[in-house]
Short mmCIF file of C-alpha atoms in Angstrom, two decimals:
data_model
loop_
_atom_site.label_atom_id
_atom_site.label_comp_id
_atom_site.label_asym_id
_atom_site.label_seq_id
_atom_site.Cartn_x
_atom_site.Cartn_y
_atom_site.Cartn_z
CA MET A 1 -146.46 -64.19 -169.39
CA LYS A 2 -149.47 -66.89 -169.02
CA LYS A 3 -146.53 -69.62 -168.82
CA ARG A 4 -145.28 -67.85 -165.18
CA TRP A 5 -148.97 -67.33 -163.75
CA LEU A 6 -148.39 -70.19 -161.53
CA ALA A 7 -144.28 -69.37 -160.12
CA GLY A 8 -145.04 -68.56 -156.95
CA PHE A 9 -146.52 -71.79 -156.41
CA LEU A 10 -143.98 -73.44 -158.15
CA CYS A 11 -140.84 -72.15 -156.65
CA ILE A 12 -141.43 -75.70 -153.43
CA PRO A 13 -137.90 -75.43 -151.58
CA LEU A 14 -135.61 -77.89 -153.80
CA PHE A 15 -135.12 -80.24 -150.91
CA LEU A 16 -138.92 -80.85 -151.64
CA MET A 17 -138.25 -82.59 -154.37
CA MET A 18 -135.13 -84.49 -153.25
CA VAL A 19 -137.00 -86.97 -150.82
CA THR A 20 -139.35 -87.48 -153.85
CA GLY A 21 -139.21 -91.13 -155.42
CA CYS A 22 -138.37 -89.78 -158.69
CA ALA A 23 -135.48 -87.22 -157.84
CA ARG A 24 -133.69 -89.35 -155.46
CA ALA A 25 -134.39 -92.79 -157.10
CA GLN A 26 -132.38 -90.92 -160.50
CA ILE A 27 -130.13 -89.04 -159.41
CA SER A 28 -128.38 -90.85 -156.99
CA SER A 29 -126.42 -92.44 -159.91
CA VAL A 30 -125.44 -88.99 -161.24
CA VAL A 31 -124.46 -86.90 -157.51
CA PHE A 32 -123.07 -90.17 -156.07
CA GLY A 33 -121.44 -91.97 -158.54
CA ALA A 34 -118.41 -92.02 -160.39
CA ALA A 35 -118.74 -88.88 -162.81
CA ALA A 36 -117.57 -85.86 -161.96
CA ALA A 37 -118.34 -84.47 -164.72
CA ASP A 38 -120.66 -83.40 -166.86
CA TRP A 39 -119.26 -84.96 -171.04
CA PRO A 40 -119.19 -87.93 -172.11
CA VAL A 41 -122.84 -88.48 -170.68
CA LYS A 42 -125.39 -90.94 -172.58
CA VAL A 43 -128.45 -90.64 -173.66
CA ALA A 44 -130.87 -93.56 -174.94
CA ASN A 45 -128.22 -95.39 -176.28
CA VAL A 46 -126.10 -92.43 -177.66
CA ILE A 47 -122.90 -90.57 -176.65
CA LEU A 48 -122.41 -86.94 -176.67
CA ALA A 49 -118.71 -86.31 -175.51
CA LYS A 50 -119.10 -82.48 -175.30
CA GLU A 51 -121.79 -79.39 -174.76
CA PRO A 52 -124.03 -79.16 -178.13
CA ALA A 53 -123.14 -75.77 -179.85
CA GLY A 54 -126.48 -75.53 -181.39
CA VAL A 55 -129.52 -77.20 -180.97
CA ALA A 56 -132.30 -78.26 -183.43
CA VAL A 57 -135.96 -78.78 -181.54
CA LEU A 58 -137.45 -81.25 -183.68
CA SER A 59 -140.66 -82.16 -181.66
CA GLY A 60 -143.57 -79.97 -180.44
CA ASN A 61 -143.52 -81.43 -177.17
CA ILE A 62 -139.67 -81.71 -176.49
CA ALA A 63 -139.94 -77.69 -177.37
CA ASP A 64 -142.67 -77.82 -174.91
CA ILE A 65 -140.20 -79.24 -172.12
CA LEU A 66 -136.87 -77.53 -173.41
CA LEU A 67 -138.95 -74.00 -171.80
CA LYS A 68 -140.20 -76.00 -168.36
CA LEU A 69 -135.93 -76.41 -168.24
CA ARG A 70 -134.72 -73.06 -169.43
CA TYR A 71 -132.52 -74.20 -171.94
CA GLU A 72 -134.64 -72.90 -175.11
CA THR A 73 -131.33 -70.22 -175.44
CA VAL A 74 -129.17 -73.41 -177.34
CA LEU A 75 -132.02 -73.28 -179.82
CA LYS A 76 -131.25 -73.20 -183.29
CA ALA A 77 -133.59 -73.77 -185.40
CA ARG A 78 -137.00 -75.96 -184.39
CA SER A 79 -139.72 -77.52 -187.02
CA GLU A 80 -143.12 -76.80 -188.01
CA ASP A 81 -145.33 -78.02 -184.90
CA CYS A 82 -142.76 -75.92 -182.59
CA SER A 83 -145.89 -73.35 -182.25
CA GLN A 84 -144.96 -71.80 -179.02
CA ASN A 85 -144.60 -67.99 -178.85
CA GLU A 86 -141.68 -67.97 -177.32
CA LEU A 87 -140.12 -69.83 -180.14
CA SER A 88 -141.66 -67.99 -183.64
CA SER A 89 -138.10 -66.62 -184.28
CA LEU A 90 -136.60 -69.96 -185.19
CA PRO A 91 -136.53 -70.75 -188.67
CA VAL A 92 -137.92 -73.49 -189.22
CA TYR A 93 -136.83 -77.15 -190.64
CA SER A 94 -137.81 -80.68 -190.80
CA LEU A 95 -135.87 -84.22 -190.86
CA ASP A 96 -135.71 -84.26 -194.29
CA GLN A 97 -133.33 -80.86 -193.63
CA ALA A 98 -130.31 -81.61 -192.59
CA LYS A 99 -127.64 -80.56 -194.17
CA GLU A 100 -129.73 -77.21 -193.81
CA LEU A 101 -129.12 -77.85 -190.49
CA LYS A 102 -125.48 -78.78 -190.52
CA ASN A 103 -125.13 -74.54 -191.83
CA LEU A 104 -127.31 -73.04 -189.34
CA GLY A 105 -124.77 -74.62 -186.94
CA VAL A 106 -126.14 -77.07 -185.50
CA ASP A 107 -124.94 -80.27 -183.56
CA LEU A 108 -127.99 -81.81 -181.80
CA ALA A 109 -131.20 -81.97 -183.15
CA LEU A 110 -134.08 -83.96 -180.75
CA THR A 111 -137.67 -85.05 -182.14
CA ASP A 112 -139.53 -88.10 -180.89
CA GLN A 113 -140.54 -89.13 -184.01
CA THR A 114 -138.88 -92.64 -185.23
CA PRO A 115 -136.42 -91.39 -188.30
CA THR A 116 -136.07 -93.41 -191.31
CA GLN A 117 -132.81 -94.92 -192.05
CA ASP A 118 -132.30 -92.46 -195.04
CA GLN A 119 -133.00 -89.52 -192.03
CA THR A 120 -130.50 -91.40 -190.01
CA LYS A 121 -127.88 -91.72 -193.10
CA ALA A 122 -128.44 -88.15 -193.92
CA PHE A 123 -127.98 -86.43 -189.99
CA SER A 124 -124.64 -89.08 -189.60
CA ASP A 125 -123.13 -88.30 -192.78
CA ALA A 126 -123.43 -84.34 -191.94
CA GLY A 127 -122.19 -84.83 -188.09
CA ILE A 128 -125.26 -84.10 -186.72
CA ILE A 129 -126.39 -86.58 -183.58
CA LEU A 130 -129.85 -87.23 -184.04
CA LEU A 131 -131.52 -88.59 -180.77
CA SER A 132 -135.48 -90.00 -181.24
CA LEU A 133 -136.50 -89.61 -177.47
CA SER A 134 -140.32 -91.57 -177.32
CA PRO A 135 -142.76 -89.05 -175.22
CA ALA A 136 -143.72 -89.67 -171.33
CA ASN A 137 -146.11 -92.62 -170.40
CA GLY A 138 -147.20 -91.98 -167.47
CA ARG A 139 -146.55 -89.74 -164.33
CA ALA A 140 -143.46 -91.49 -163.05
CA ASP A 141 -141.84 -91.58 -167.02
CA LEU A 142 -141.75 -87.85 -167.07
CA CYS A 143 -138.96 -88.09 -165.30
CA ARG A 144 -136.78 -90.71 -167.13
CA LEU A 145 -137.94 -88.08 -170.05
CA TYR A 146 -136.94 -84.54 -168.33
CA THR A 147 -133.84 -86.27 -167.88
CA GLU A 148 -132.89 -87.29 -171.09
CA VAL A 149 -133.99 -83.84 -172.84
CA GLY A 150 -132.04 -82.41 -169.69
CA THR A 151 -129.01 -84.17 -170.21
CA ALA A 152 -128.45 -83.65 -173.91
CA VAL A 153 -128.00 -79.65 -174.03
CA LYS A 154 -126.85 -79.48 -170.40
CA GLY A 155 -124.58 -82.74 -169.52
CA GLU A 156 -124.64 -85.63 -167.34
CA ARG A 157 -124.75 -83.68 -164.17
CA THR A 158 -126.02 -79.59 -164.47
CA GLY A 159 -129.06 -80.84 -167.12
CA TYR A 160 -129.76 -84.08 -165.48
CA GLU A 161 -130.51 -82.55 -161.60
CA GLN A 162 -132.19 -79.95 -163.90
CA GLY A 163 -134.30 -82.29 -165.44
CA ALA A 164 -135.50 -84.06 -162.06
CA ARG A 165 -135.95 -80.46 -160.33
CA MET A 166 -138.12 -79.33 -163.47
CA ALA A 167 -140.37 -83.17 -163.98
CA GLU A 168 -140.96 -82.49 -160.14
CA GLN A 169 -142.28 -78.59 -160.53
CA VAL A 170 -145.06 -80.54 -163.44
CA LEU A 171 -145.83 -82.92 -161.46
CA MET A 172 -146.63 -80.72 -158.12
CA GLY A 173 -148.53 -78.72 -160.52
CA ILE A 174 -150.82 -80.62 -161.06
CA ASP A 175 -151.16 -82.09 -158.28
CA SER A 176 -151.89 -79.08 -156.78
CA VAL A 177 -155.61 -78.54 -158.76
CA ALA A 178 -155.90 -82.27 -157.66
CA ARG A 179 -156.74 -81.74 -154.16
CA ILE A 180 -159.14 -78.50 -154.85
CA ILE A 181 -161.24 -80.92 -156.41
CA PRO A 182 -165.10 -80.78 -155.09
CA ASP A 183 -167.37 -83.54 -153.94
CA LYS A 184 -164.16 -85.89 -154.66
CA ASN A 185 -165.99 -88.79 -153.27
CA VAL A 186 -168.71 -88.41 -156.20
CA LEU A 187 -167.15 -90.14 -159.16
CA LEU A 188 -167.49 -87.87 -162.74
CA THR A 189 -166.91 -89.48 -165.82
CA GLY A 190 -164.98 -88.26 -168.88
CA ILE A 191 -162.64 -89.25 -171.80
CA TYR A 192 -161.20 -87.08 -174.20
CA VAL A 193 -161.31 -87.17 -177.83
CA SER A 194 -158.90 -86.80 -180.82
CA ASP A 195 -161.18 -88.25 -183.89
CA LEU A 196 -164.47 -89.71 -184.62
CA GLY A 197 -163.11 -93.02 -185.05
CA GLY A 198 -162.05 -93.77 -181.21
CA SER A 199 -158.79 -92.59 -181.08
CA THR A 200 -159.26 -91.20 -177.42
CA VAL A 201 -156.70 -91.00 -174.12
CA THR A 202 -155.89 -94.67 -173.44
CA GLY A 203 -155.06 -95.48 -169.86
CA ASP A 204 -151.43 -96.35 -170.74
CA MET A 205 -150.40 -92.67 -171.86
CA PHE A 206 -149.11 -90.28 -169.35
CA GLN A 207 -152.23 -87.72 -170.89
CA ASN A 208 -154.67 -89.60 -168.37
CA SER A 209 -153.02 -88.39 -165.13
CA ILE A 210 -153.93 -85.05 -166.53
CA LEU A 211 -158.31 -86.27 -166.55
CA GLU A 212 -157.39 -87.46 -163.06
CA SER A 213 -156.02 -84.54 -161.32
CA ALA A 214 -158.71 -82.95 -162.90
CA GLY A 215 -161.39 -84.83 -161.71
CA ILE A 216 -162.01 -86.83 -163.95
CA THR A 217 -162.15 -90.47 -164.16
CA ASN A 218 -161.80 -91.65 -167.56
CA VAL A 219 -163.66 -94.16 -169.04
CA ALA A 220 -161.25 -95.30 -171.02
CA ALA A 221 -158.41 -96.48 -168.78
CA ASP A 222 -159.30 -100.25 -168.89
CA PHE A 223 -157.79 -99.58 -173.02
CA LYS A 224 -154.24 -99.12 -174.52
CA GLY A 225 -152.81 -97.87 -177.06
CA GLY A 226 -155.09 -94.43 -177.43
CA LYS A 227 -158.06 -96.07 -178.97
CA MET A 228 -161.52 -97.16 -177.66
CA ASP A 229 -163.48 -99.60 -178.95
CA LEU A 230 -166.68 -96.82 -179.56
CA THR A 231 -169.28 -99.90 -178.63
CA ALA A 232 -167.82 -99.09 -175.71
CA LEU A 233 -167.82 -96.24 -175.39
CA LYS A 234 -171.35 -95.54 -175.78
CA ARG A 235 -171.46 -98.47 -172.73
CA GLU A 236 -169.61 -96.69 -170.29
CA ASN A 237 -171.74 -93.23 -171.44
CA PRO A 238 -169.63 -90.44 -170.15
CA GLN A 239 -170.41 -87.71 -168.75
CA VAL A 240 -168.25 -84.62 -169.98
CA ILE A 241 -166.04 -84.88 -173.60
CA PHE A 242 -162.73 -83.31 -173.99
CA CYS A 243 -161.71 -82.68 -177.92
CA PRO A 244 -159.70 -80.43 -180.24
CA ILE A 245 -160.91 -77.64 -181.11
CA GLY A 246 -162.86 -77.26 -183.96
CA LEU A 247 -164.34 -80.85 -183.36
CA LYS A 248 -167.24 -80.32 -180.87
CA GLU A 249 -169.60 -79.91 -183.88
CA LYS A 250 -169.57 -82.79 -185.94
CA LEU A 251 -168.65 -84.78 -182.22
CA GLU A 252 -172.02 -83.79 -181.57
CA SER A 253 -173.93 -84.26 -184.71
CA ALA A 254 -172.27 -88.22 -185.25
CA ASP A 255 -174.79 -91.14 -184.96
CA ILE A 256 -171.80 -93.02 -182.22
CA PHE A 257 -172.27 -90.34 -180.08
CA GLU A 258 -175.46 -87.58 -180.72
CA ASP A 259 -177.31 -90.30 -177.78
CA LEU A 260 -174.08 -89.84 -175.33
CA SER A 261 -174.97 -87.60 -172.02
CA ALA A 262 -172.61 -85.02 -172.32
CA VAL A 263 -173.65 -84.61 -175.76
CA LYS A 264 -177.87 -84.22 -174.70
CA GLU A 265 -176.59 -82.49 -171.67
CA GLY A 266 -174.25 -79.58 -173.56
CA ARG A 267 -171.30 -80.69 -171.64
CA VAL A 268 -168.74 -80.87 -174.72
CA TYR A 269 -165.45 -78.93 -174.24
CA GLU A 270 -162.91 -78.23 -176.78
CA ILE A 271 -159.50 -77.70 -175.56
CA ASP A 272 -156.19 -76.28 -177.63
CA PRO A 273 -155.22 -79.67 -179.01
CA ASN A 274 -151.44 -79.36 -177.96
CA TYR A 275 -152.60 -79.58 -174.01
CA MET A 276 -152.53 -83.30 -175.07
CA LYS A 277 -149.43 -82.95 -176.85
CA TRP A 278 -147.07 -81.13 -174.42
CA GLN A 279 -145.10 -82.31 -171.92
CA GLY A 280 -143.81 -79.13 -170.49
CA GLU A 281 -145.29 -76.39 -167.78
CA THR A 282 -147.69 -76.76 -170.53
CA VAL A 283 -148.93 -79.82 -168.45
CA ILE A 284 -150.51 -77.93 -165.14
CA PHE A 285 -152.02 -75.05 -167.69
CA ALA A 286 -154.74 -78.44 -169.20
CA VAL A 287 -154.93 -79.79 -165.94
CA THR A 288 -156.49 -76.25 -165.06
CA GLU A 289 -158.70 -75.68 -167.95
CA ILE A 290 -160.23 -79.48 -167.64
CA ALA A 291 -161.19 -79.05 -164.58
CA GLY A 292 -162.06 -75.74 -164.79
CA PHE A 293 -164.35 -76.59 -167.01
CA ALA A 294 -165.63 -79.96 -165.23
CA TYR A 295 -166.60 -78.68 -161.99
CA PRO A 296 -167.41 -74.53 -163.05
CA GLU A 297 -167.99 -74.00 -159.80
CA LEU A 298 -164.06 -73.83 -159.24
CA LYS A 299 -163.89 -70.92 -161.66
CA GLN A 300 -167.04 -68.68 -159.79
CA THR A 301 -165.31 -69.32 -156.28
CA GLY A 302 -161.98 -67.91 -158.39
CA SER A 303 -159.91 -71.67 -157.02
CA LEU A 304 -157.55 -71.54 -160.20
CA SER A 305 -156.22 -68.74 -160.32
CA ALA A 306 -155.48 -68.52 -156.59
CA LEU A 307 -153.56 -71.64 -157.83
#
């Protein structure tokens, strides 16, 4: 299976994770605190009294994290954007189908969207806890998201610790790619563009870490909110451009892009758009693929496949 090829490298002894800031700072409040059991627990200001009997994941990103946590067996339903192969057998529902989810035995729903008042009321009336968890916005915040998901599904001790462990594994995985990037003193400037209107990966997004770990100096790093002024983009003139599958041809023919170095030199690369949305083990594959495009010699020497 594609998502298991890095397993050997990622099975680092547990004590290495316990000495990192992410794990140490957060786990200490659970392991050494007053809590002696997993339940009840508070996640994102919501109290969960007991372990959920059935979970609906209504976010492709959270689904990816649940797979990394190995908690997919608790799932009874998914949303359409949860397109991971491992979840293909689950029925598809949305935030507008609280009653139907209840009939499936769901008592906890996880999303990264902000539900409407009507949706919130519908889930409450159905007796389902609706938990909205925002995506990670940086490396340090990845641990927050993983431990929130883990805690919601498996409790304050069991789920929290698993979340911290798996977040650390992901970070160590992308750092393993960063260590083999050649010519680190030579800047390779680039950008990820998701549309022709200036939607990009900016410095306040976790995806900026993906570009950095792949050896890319993100020309949009000083911008925020996922938008970069197109005039500034032209001025920065990135050497490589990454975009979702299906956008390359339109991008290369657009006035604002056609004169950029990346376009003229044929260094525009399409990648799976979920690589810039999902924050489970997909993150490692994103870094690996981007690094392979940016530094072809890594593929030629087999450095990436050796990780």
